[in-house]
Tab-separated table of C-alpha atoms in Angstrom:
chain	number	residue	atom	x	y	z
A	1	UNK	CA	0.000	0.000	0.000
A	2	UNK	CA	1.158	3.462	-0.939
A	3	UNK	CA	1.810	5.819	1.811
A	4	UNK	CA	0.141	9.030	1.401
A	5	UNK	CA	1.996	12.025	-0.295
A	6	UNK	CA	2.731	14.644	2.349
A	7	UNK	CA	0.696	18.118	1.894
A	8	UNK	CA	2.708	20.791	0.490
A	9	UNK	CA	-0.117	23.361	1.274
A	10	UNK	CA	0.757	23.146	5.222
A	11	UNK	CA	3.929	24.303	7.528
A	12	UNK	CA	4.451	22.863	10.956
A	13	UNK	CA	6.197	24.326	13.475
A	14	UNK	CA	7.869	23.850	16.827
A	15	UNK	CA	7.556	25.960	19.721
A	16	UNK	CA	8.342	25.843	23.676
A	17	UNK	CA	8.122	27.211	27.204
A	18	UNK	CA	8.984	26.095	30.473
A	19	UNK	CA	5.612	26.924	31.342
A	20	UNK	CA	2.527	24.243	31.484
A	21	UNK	CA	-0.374	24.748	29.326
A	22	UNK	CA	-3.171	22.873	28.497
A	23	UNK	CA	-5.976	22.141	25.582
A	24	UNK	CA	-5.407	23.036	22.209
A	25	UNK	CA	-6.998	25.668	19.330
A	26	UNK	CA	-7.567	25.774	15.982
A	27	UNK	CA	-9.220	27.463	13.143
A	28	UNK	CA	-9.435	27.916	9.619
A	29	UNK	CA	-5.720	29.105	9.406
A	30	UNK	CA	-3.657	27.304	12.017
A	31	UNK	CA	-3.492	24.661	15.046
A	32	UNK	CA	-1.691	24.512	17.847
A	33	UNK	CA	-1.064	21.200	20.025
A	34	UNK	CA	0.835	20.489	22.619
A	35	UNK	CA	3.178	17.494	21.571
A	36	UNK	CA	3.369	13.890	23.113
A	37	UNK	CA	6.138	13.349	24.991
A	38	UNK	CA	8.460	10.779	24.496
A	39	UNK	CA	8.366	8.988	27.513
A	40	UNK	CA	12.056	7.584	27.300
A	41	UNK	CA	13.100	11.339	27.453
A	42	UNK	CA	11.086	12.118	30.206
A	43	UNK	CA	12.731	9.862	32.460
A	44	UNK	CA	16.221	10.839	31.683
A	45	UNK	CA	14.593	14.737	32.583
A	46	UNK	CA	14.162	14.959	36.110
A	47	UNK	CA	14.549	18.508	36.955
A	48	UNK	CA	12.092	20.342	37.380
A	49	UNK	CA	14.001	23.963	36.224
A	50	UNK	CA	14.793	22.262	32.607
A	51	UNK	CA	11.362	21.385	32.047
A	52	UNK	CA	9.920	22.279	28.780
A	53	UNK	CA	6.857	21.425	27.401
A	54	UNK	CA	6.347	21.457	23.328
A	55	UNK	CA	4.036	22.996	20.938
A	56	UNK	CA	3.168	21.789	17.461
A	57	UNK	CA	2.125	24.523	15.219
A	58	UNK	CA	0.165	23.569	11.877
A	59	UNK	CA	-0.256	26.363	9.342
A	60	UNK	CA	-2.266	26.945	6.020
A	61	UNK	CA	0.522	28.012	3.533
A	62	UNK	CA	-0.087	28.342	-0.131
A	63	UNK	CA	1.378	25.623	-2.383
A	64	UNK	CA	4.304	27.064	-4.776
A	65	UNK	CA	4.163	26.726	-8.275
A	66	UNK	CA	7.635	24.142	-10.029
A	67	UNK	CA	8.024	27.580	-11.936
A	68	UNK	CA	8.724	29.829	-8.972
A	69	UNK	CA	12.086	31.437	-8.779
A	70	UNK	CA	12.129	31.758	-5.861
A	71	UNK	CA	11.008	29.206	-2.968
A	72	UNK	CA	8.834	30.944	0.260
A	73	UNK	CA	10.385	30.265	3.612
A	74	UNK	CA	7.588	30.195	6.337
A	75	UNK	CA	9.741	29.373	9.165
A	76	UNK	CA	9.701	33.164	10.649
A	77	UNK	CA	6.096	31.768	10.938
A	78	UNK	CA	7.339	30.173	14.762
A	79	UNK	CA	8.761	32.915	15.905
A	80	UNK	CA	5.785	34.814	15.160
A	81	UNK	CA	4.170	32.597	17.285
A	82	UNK	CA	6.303	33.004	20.383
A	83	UNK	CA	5.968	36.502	20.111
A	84	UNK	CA	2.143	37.179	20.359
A	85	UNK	CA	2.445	34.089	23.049
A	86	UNK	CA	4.804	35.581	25.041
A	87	UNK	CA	3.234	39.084	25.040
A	88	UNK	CA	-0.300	37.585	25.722
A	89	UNK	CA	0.924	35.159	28.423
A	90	UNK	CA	3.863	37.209	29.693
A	91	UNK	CA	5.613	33.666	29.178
A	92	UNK	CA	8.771	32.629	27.834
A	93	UNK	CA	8.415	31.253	24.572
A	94	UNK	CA	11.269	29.550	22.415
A	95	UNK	CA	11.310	28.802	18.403
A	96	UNK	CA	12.432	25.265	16.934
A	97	UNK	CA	12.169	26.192	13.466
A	98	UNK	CA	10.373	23.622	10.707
A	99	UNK	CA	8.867	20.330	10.956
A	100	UNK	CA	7.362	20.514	7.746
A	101	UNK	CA	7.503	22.760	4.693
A	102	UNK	CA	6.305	22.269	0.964
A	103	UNK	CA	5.312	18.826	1.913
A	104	UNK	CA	9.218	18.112	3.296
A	105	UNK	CA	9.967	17.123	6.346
A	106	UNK	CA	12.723	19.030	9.062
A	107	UNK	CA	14.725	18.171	11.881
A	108	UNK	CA	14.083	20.619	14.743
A	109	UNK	CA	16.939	22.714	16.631
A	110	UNK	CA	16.660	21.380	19.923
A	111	UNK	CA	19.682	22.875	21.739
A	112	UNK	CA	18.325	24.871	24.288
A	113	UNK	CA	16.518	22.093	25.230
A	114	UNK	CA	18.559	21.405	28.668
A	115	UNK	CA	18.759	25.027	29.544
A	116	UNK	CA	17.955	26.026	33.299
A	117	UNK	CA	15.176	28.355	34.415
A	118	UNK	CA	14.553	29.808	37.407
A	119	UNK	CA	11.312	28.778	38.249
A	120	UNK	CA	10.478	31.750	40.784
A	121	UNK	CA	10.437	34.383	38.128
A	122	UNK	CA	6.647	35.098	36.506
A	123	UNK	CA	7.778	34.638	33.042
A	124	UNK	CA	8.782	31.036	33.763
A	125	UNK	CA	6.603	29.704	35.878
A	126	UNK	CA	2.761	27.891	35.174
A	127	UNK	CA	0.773	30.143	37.428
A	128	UNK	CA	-1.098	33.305	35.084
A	129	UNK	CA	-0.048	36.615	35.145
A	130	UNK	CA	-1.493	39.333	37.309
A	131	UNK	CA	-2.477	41.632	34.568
A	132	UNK	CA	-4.701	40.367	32.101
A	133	UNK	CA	-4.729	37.093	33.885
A	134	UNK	CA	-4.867	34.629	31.376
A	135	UNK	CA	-5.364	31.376	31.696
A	136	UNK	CA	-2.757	29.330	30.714
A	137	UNK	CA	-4.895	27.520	27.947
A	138	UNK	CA	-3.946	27.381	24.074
A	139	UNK	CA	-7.121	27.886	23.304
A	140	UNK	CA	-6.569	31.737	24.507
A	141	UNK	CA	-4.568	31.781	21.490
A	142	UNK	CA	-7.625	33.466	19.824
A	143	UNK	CA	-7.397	36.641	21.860
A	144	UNK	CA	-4.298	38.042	19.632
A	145	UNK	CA	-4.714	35.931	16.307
A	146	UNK	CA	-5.708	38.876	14.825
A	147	UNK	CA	-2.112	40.076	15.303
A	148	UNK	CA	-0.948	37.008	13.463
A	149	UNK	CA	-2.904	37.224	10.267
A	150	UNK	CA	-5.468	39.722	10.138
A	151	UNK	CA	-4.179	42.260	7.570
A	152	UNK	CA	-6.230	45.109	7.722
A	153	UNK	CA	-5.196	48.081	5.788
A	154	UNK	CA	-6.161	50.709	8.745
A	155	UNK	CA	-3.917	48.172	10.784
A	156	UNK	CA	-1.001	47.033	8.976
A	157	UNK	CA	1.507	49.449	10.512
A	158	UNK	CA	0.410	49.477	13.899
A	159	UNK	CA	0.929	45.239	13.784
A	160	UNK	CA	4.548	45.925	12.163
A	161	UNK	CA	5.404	48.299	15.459
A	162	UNK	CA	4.239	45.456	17.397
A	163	UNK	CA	6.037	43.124	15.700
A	164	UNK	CA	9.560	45.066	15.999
A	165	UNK	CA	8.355	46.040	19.484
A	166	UNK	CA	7.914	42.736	20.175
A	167	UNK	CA	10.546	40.812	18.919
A	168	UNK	CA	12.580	42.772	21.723
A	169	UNK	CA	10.357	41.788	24.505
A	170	UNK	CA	10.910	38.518	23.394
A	171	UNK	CA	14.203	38.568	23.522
A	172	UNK	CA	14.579	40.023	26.623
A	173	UNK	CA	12.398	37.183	28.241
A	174	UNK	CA	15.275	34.597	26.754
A	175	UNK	CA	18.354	36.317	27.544
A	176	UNK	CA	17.419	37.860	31.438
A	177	UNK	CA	18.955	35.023	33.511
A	178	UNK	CA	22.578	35.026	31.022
A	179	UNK	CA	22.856	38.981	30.319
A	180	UNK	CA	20.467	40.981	32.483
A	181	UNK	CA	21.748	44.449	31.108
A	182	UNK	CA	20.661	43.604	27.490
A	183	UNK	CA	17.731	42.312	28.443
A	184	UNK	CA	16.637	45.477	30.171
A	185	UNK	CA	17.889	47.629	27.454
A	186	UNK	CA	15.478	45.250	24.626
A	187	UNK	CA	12.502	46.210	26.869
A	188	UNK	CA	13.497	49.736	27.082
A	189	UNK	CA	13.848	49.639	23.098
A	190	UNK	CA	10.436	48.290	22.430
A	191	UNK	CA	8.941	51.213	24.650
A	192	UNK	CA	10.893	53.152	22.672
A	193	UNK	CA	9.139	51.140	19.250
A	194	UNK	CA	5.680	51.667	20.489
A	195	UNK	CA	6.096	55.572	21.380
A	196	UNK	CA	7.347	56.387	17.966
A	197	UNK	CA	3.971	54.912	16.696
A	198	UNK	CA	2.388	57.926	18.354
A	199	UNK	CA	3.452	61.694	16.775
A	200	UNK	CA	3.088	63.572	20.173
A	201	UNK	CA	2.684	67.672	20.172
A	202	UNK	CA	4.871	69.938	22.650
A	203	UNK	CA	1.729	70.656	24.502
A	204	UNK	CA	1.153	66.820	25.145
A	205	UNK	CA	4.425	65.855	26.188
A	206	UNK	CA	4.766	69.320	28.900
A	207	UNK	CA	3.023	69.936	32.193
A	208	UNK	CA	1.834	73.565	32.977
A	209	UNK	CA	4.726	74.583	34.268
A	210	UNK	CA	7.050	74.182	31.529
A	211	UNK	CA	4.342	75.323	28.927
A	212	UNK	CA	4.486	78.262	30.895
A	213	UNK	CA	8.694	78.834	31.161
A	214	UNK	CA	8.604	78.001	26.814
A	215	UNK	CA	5.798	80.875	26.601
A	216	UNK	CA	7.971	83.117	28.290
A	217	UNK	CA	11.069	82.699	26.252
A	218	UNK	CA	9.078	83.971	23.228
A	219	UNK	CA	8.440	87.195	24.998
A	220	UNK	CA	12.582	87.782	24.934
A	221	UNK	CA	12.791	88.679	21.604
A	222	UNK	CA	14.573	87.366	18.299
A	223	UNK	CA	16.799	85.348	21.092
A	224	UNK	CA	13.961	84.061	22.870
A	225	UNK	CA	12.386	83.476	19.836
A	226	UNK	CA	15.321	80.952	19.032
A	227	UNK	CA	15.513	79.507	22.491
A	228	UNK	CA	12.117	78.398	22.464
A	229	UNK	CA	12.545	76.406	19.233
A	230	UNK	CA	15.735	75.027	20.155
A	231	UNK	CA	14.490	74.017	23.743
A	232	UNK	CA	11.100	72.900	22.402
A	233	UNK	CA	12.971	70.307	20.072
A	234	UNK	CA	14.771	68.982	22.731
A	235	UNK	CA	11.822	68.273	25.018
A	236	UNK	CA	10.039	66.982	22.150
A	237	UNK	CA	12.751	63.941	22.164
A	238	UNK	CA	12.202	60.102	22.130
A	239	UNK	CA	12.470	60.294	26.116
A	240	UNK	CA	10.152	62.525	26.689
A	241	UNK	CA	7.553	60.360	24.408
A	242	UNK	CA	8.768	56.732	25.423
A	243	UNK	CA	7.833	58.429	29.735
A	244	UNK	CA	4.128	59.467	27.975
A	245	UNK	CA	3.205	56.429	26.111
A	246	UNK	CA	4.234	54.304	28.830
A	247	UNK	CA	2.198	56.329	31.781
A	248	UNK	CA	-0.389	56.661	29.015
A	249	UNK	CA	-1.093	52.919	28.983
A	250	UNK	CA	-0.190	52.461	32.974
A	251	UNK	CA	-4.240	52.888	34.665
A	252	UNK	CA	-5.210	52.375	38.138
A	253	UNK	CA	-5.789	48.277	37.662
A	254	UNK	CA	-1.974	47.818	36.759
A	255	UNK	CA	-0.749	49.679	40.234
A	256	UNK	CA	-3.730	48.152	42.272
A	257	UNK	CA	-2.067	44.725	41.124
A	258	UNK	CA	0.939	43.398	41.567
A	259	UNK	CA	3.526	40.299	41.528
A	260	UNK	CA	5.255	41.962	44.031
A	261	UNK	CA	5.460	39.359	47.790
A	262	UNK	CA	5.593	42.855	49.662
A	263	UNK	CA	4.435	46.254	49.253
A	264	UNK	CA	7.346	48.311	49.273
A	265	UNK	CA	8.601	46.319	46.373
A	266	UNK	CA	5.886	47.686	43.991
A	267	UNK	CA	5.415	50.171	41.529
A	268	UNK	CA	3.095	53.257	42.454
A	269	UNK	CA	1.349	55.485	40.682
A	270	UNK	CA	3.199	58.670	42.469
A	271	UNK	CA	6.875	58.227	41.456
A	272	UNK	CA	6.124	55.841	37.867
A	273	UNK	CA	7.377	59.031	35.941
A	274	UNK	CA	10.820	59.289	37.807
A	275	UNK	CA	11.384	55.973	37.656
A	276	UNK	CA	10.762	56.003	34.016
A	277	UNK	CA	13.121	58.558	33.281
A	278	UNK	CA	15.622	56.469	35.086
A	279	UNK	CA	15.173	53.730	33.144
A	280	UNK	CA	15.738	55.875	29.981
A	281	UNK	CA	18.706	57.452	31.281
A	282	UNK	CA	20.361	53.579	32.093
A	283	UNK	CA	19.802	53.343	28.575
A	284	UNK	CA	21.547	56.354	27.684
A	285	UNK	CA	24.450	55.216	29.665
A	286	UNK	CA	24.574	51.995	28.538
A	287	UNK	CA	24.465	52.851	24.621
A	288	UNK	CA	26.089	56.427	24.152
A	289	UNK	CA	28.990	56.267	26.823
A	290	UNK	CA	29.107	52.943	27.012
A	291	UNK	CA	28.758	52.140	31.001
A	292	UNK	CA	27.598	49.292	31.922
A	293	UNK	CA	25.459	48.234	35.070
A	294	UNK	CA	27.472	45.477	36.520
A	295	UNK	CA	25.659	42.678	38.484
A	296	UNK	CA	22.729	45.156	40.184
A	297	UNK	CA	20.263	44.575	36.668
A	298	UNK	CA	21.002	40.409	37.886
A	299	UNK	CA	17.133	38.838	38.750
A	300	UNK	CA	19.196	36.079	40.569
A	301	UNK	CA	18.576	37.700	43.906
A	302	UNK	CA	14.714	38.780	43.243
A	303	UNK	CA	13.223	35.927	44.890
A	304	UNK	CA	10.069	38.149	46.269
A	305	UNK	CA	9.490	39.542	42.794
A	306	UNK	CA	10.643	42.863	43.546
A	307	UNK	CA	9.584	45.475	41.107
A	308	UNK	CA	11.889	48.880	42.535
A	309	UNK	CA	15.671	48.598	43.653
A	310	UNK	CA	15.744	49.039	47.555
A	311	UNK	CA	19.661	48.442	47.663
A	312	UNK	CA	22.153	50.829	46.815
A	313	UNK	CA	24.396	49.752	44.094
A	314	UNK	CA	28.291	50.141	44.912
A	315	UNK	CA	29.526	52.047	41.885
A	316	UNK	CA	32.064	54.861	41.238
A	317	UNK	CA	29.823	56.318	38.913
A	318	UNK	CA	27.251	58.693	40.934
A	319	UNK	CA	24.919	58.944	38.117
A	320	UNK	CA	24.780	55.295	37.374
A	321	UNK	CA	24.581	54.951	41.338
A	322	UNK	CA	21.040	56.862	41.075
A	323	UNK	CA	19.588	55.768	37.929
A	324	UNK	CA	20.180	52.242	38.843
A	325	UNK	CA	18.262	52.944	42.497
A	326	UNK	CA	15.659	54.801	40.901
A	327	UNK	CA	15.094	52.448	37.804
A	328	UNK	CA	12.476	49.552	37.838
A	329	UNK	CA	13.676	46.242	38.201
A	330	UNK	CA	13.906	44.007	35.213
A	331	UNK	CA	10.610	42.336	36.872
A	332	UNK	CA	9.146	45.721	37.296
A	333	UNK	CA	9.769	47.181	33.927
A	334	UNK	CA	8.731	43.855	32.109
A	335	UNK	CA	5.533	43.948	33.539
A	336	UNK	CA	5.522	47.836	32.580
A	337	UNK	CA	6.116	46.664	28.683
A	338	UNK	CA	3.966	44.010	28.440
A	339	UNK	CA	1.459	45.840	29.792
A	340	UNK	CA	2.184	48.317	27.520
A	341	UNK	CA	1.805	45.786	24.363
A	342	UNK	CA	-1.063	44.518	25.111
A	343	UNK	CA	-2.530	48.371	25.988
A	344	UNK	CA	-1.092	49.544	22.359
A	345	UNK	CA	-2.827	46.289	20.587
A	346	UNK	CA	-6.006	47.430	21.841
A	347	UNK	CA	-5.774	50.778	21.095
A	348	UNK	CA	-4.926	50.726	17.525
A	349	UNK	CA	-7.871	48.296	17.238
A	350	UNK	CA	-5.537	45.205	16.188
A	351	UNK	CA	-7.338	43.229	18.709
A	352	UNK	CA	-10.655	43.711	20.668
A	353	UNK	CA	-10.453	44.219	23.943
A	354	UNK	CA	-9.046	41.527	26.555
C-alpha cells in the first residue's frame, strides 16, 4: 500500500516554554497542540528547572508553483508565534524552526533544550499573570490571532510596530537570567518602538509649568524666539515620548495589582514618571557612553518579585549609582512593557479588547 503524499499546502512548526499549558486551538488558518512526549526522554529529565513542554504549530501556507524562482520560507512563521504568546501570556516562549515545509519534512533545533530556568520568576513559571490574567490555555490563542494574520489596511503598521516592538520583549524574556543588562535595554527599546507609533505635540508631552517657562522665552525677543525652538525640540525627544506612552497605557488596575510578595517592592502610581526617566537614562548610559550596570540589573537575587531597587548599588559612577536605584527592576519594567503591548494592541484596534 502506498503511503500518502505529504501536503505541500501546510507548515508545521515547533515551539516551547517552560511553562505548562493545556488544551489546544484551531481554526481555519492554524493549530496549535501540545506534543506527546516521548516517555524515554522524560525519564532521563528529572529537573524540574529544565522542564519544557512542546508545541506543534500547523499552518495553512499556499502551495508554490515548479516555476517559482524563488522558494517561500515560512519558518519566521514560529517565531511569530512566540511573540504574540509571550506578550499575551507574559511567558517565555522559544522557536524550533520547521517540521514541515512544501510537503518536506525538518529536523528541529533542539539545543536549548537542557537550559535552566529559574522557576520563581513570573515569566517562567505555570501560574497566570497578574495583569490580564490569562489562563494558561492554548485555546486563549484566539485573543491576539488577529495580530498574526489579520491584515487590515487601517492596521497594517500598527501590527509591524508590534512586531519590531515585540521581537525585543521577546528577547529580553530569553536572555534575562545570562545577560540581564541587554535584556533590560530590549525592553526599554520596544517602549521606545511603540512611542514612535504615536506623533506627540509639545503641549502633550509638557506639564503647565514648563508650557508656561517656553511661553515666556518667546516674549525675549529674536533670542527668545530661538531659544524656544531650540528648547522645544529637545523636550520633544524620544524620552520625553517613550515616559508618555508608557504612563499613558499604565491605569489604576496595573498599580492596584501586583507580583510583588511585599508592598514596598511595587510600583506606584506617584513616582512611575521618575522611575521612568531612570530607566531611559540607564539606557543612555549603557548605549552612548558605554557604562555598563554590573551585576545590580542580575534577577538572581529577586526571589520576592521585587519590582523597585531598595539596595544601593556600589559604583564609582554617581549617576549610574542613582539611575540604577531609581530604575524599575527588570521584573518591574517587564511587567511595565507588556502591559504596555497589550494596551497599544487594543488601542490601535488590532485586537478587541481583553
Amino acid at each position: 500500500m502506498a503511503l500518502p503524499i505529504p501536503r505541500k499546502d501546510i507548515t508545521k512548526l515547533l515551539i516551547s516554554t517552560p511553562s505548562h499549558f493545556v488544551g489546544h486551538y484551531e481554526n481555519e488558518v492554524f493549530r496549535a497542540v501540545v506534543a506527546n512526549e516521548n516517555l524515554g526522554v522524560k525519564s532521563a529529565r528529572r529537573d524540574e528547572r529544565t522542564y519544557k513542554q512542546y508545541i506543534e504549530v500547523t499552518v495553512e501556507t499556499p502551495e508554490y508553483k515548479n516555476d517559482t524562482i524563488v522558494v517561500p520560507d515560512y519558518s519566521q512563521i514560529g517565531e511569530n508565534f512566540c511573540i504574540a504568546m509571550s506578550v499575551l501570556f507574559g511567558k517565555v516562549f522559544d522557536s524550533h524552526g520547521l517540521l514541515q515545509q512544501h510537503g518536506r519534512a525538518y529536523l528541529p533545533d533542539l539545543n536549548s533544550n537542557h537550559k535552566i530556568h529559574n522557576k520563581n520568576l513570573t515569566i517562567n513559571s505555570s501560574d497566570p499573570r497578574v495583569d490580564y490574567e490569562i489562563e494558561l490555555a492554548l485555546e486563549n490563542i484566539k485573543l491576539i490571532e488577529n495580530v498574526l494574520f489579520q491584515h487590515d489596511e487601517d492596521t497594517v503598521d500598527a501590527q509591524s510596530t508590534f512586531w519590531y516592538a515585540g521581537r525585543f520583549y521577546v528577547q529580553s524574556l530569553r536572555i534575562v537570567e545570562e545577560n540581564p543588562e541587554l535584556a533590560f535595554l530590549s525592553l526599554i527599546t520596544a517602549g521606545e518602538i511603540l512611542a514612535s507609533y504615536f506623533k506627540y505635540s509639545v503641549d502633550e508631552l509638557l506639564d503647565s509649568n514648563s508650557k508656561e517657562l517656553l511661553e515666556k522665552l518667546k516674549t525675549l525677543g529674536e533670542d527668545g524666539e530661538q531659544l524656544h525652538k531650540q528648547v522645544s525640540k529637545k523636550l520633544m525627544g524620544i524620552s520625553e515620548a517613550f515616559c508618555k506612552f508608557l504612563i499613558d497605557c499604565l491605569d489604576d488596575e496595573f498599580f492596584e495589582r501586583t507580583e510583588s510578595q511585599q508592598d514596598f517592592s511595587k510600583l506606584t502610581k506617584s513616582d512611575i514618571k521618575q522611575r521612568l526617566k531612570a530607566a531611559y537614562n540607564l539606557r543612555s548610559k549603557y548605549v552612548h557612553a558605554g557604562k555598563t550596570p554590573s551585576g545590580w540589573m542580575s534577577v538572581d537575587y529577586l526571589n520576592n518579585n521585587e519590582e523597585v531597587h531598595h539596595g544601593t548599588p556600589v559604583l564609582e559612577d554617581k549617576d549610574m549609582k542613582k539611575a540604577i536605584k531609581r530604575s524599575p527592576t527588570f521584573i518591574g519594567m517587564e511587567r511595565i512593557i507588556r502591559y504596555s503591548l497589550l494596551k497599544f494592541v487594543m488601542k490601535t484596534n488590532v485586537i478587541p479588547g481583553i
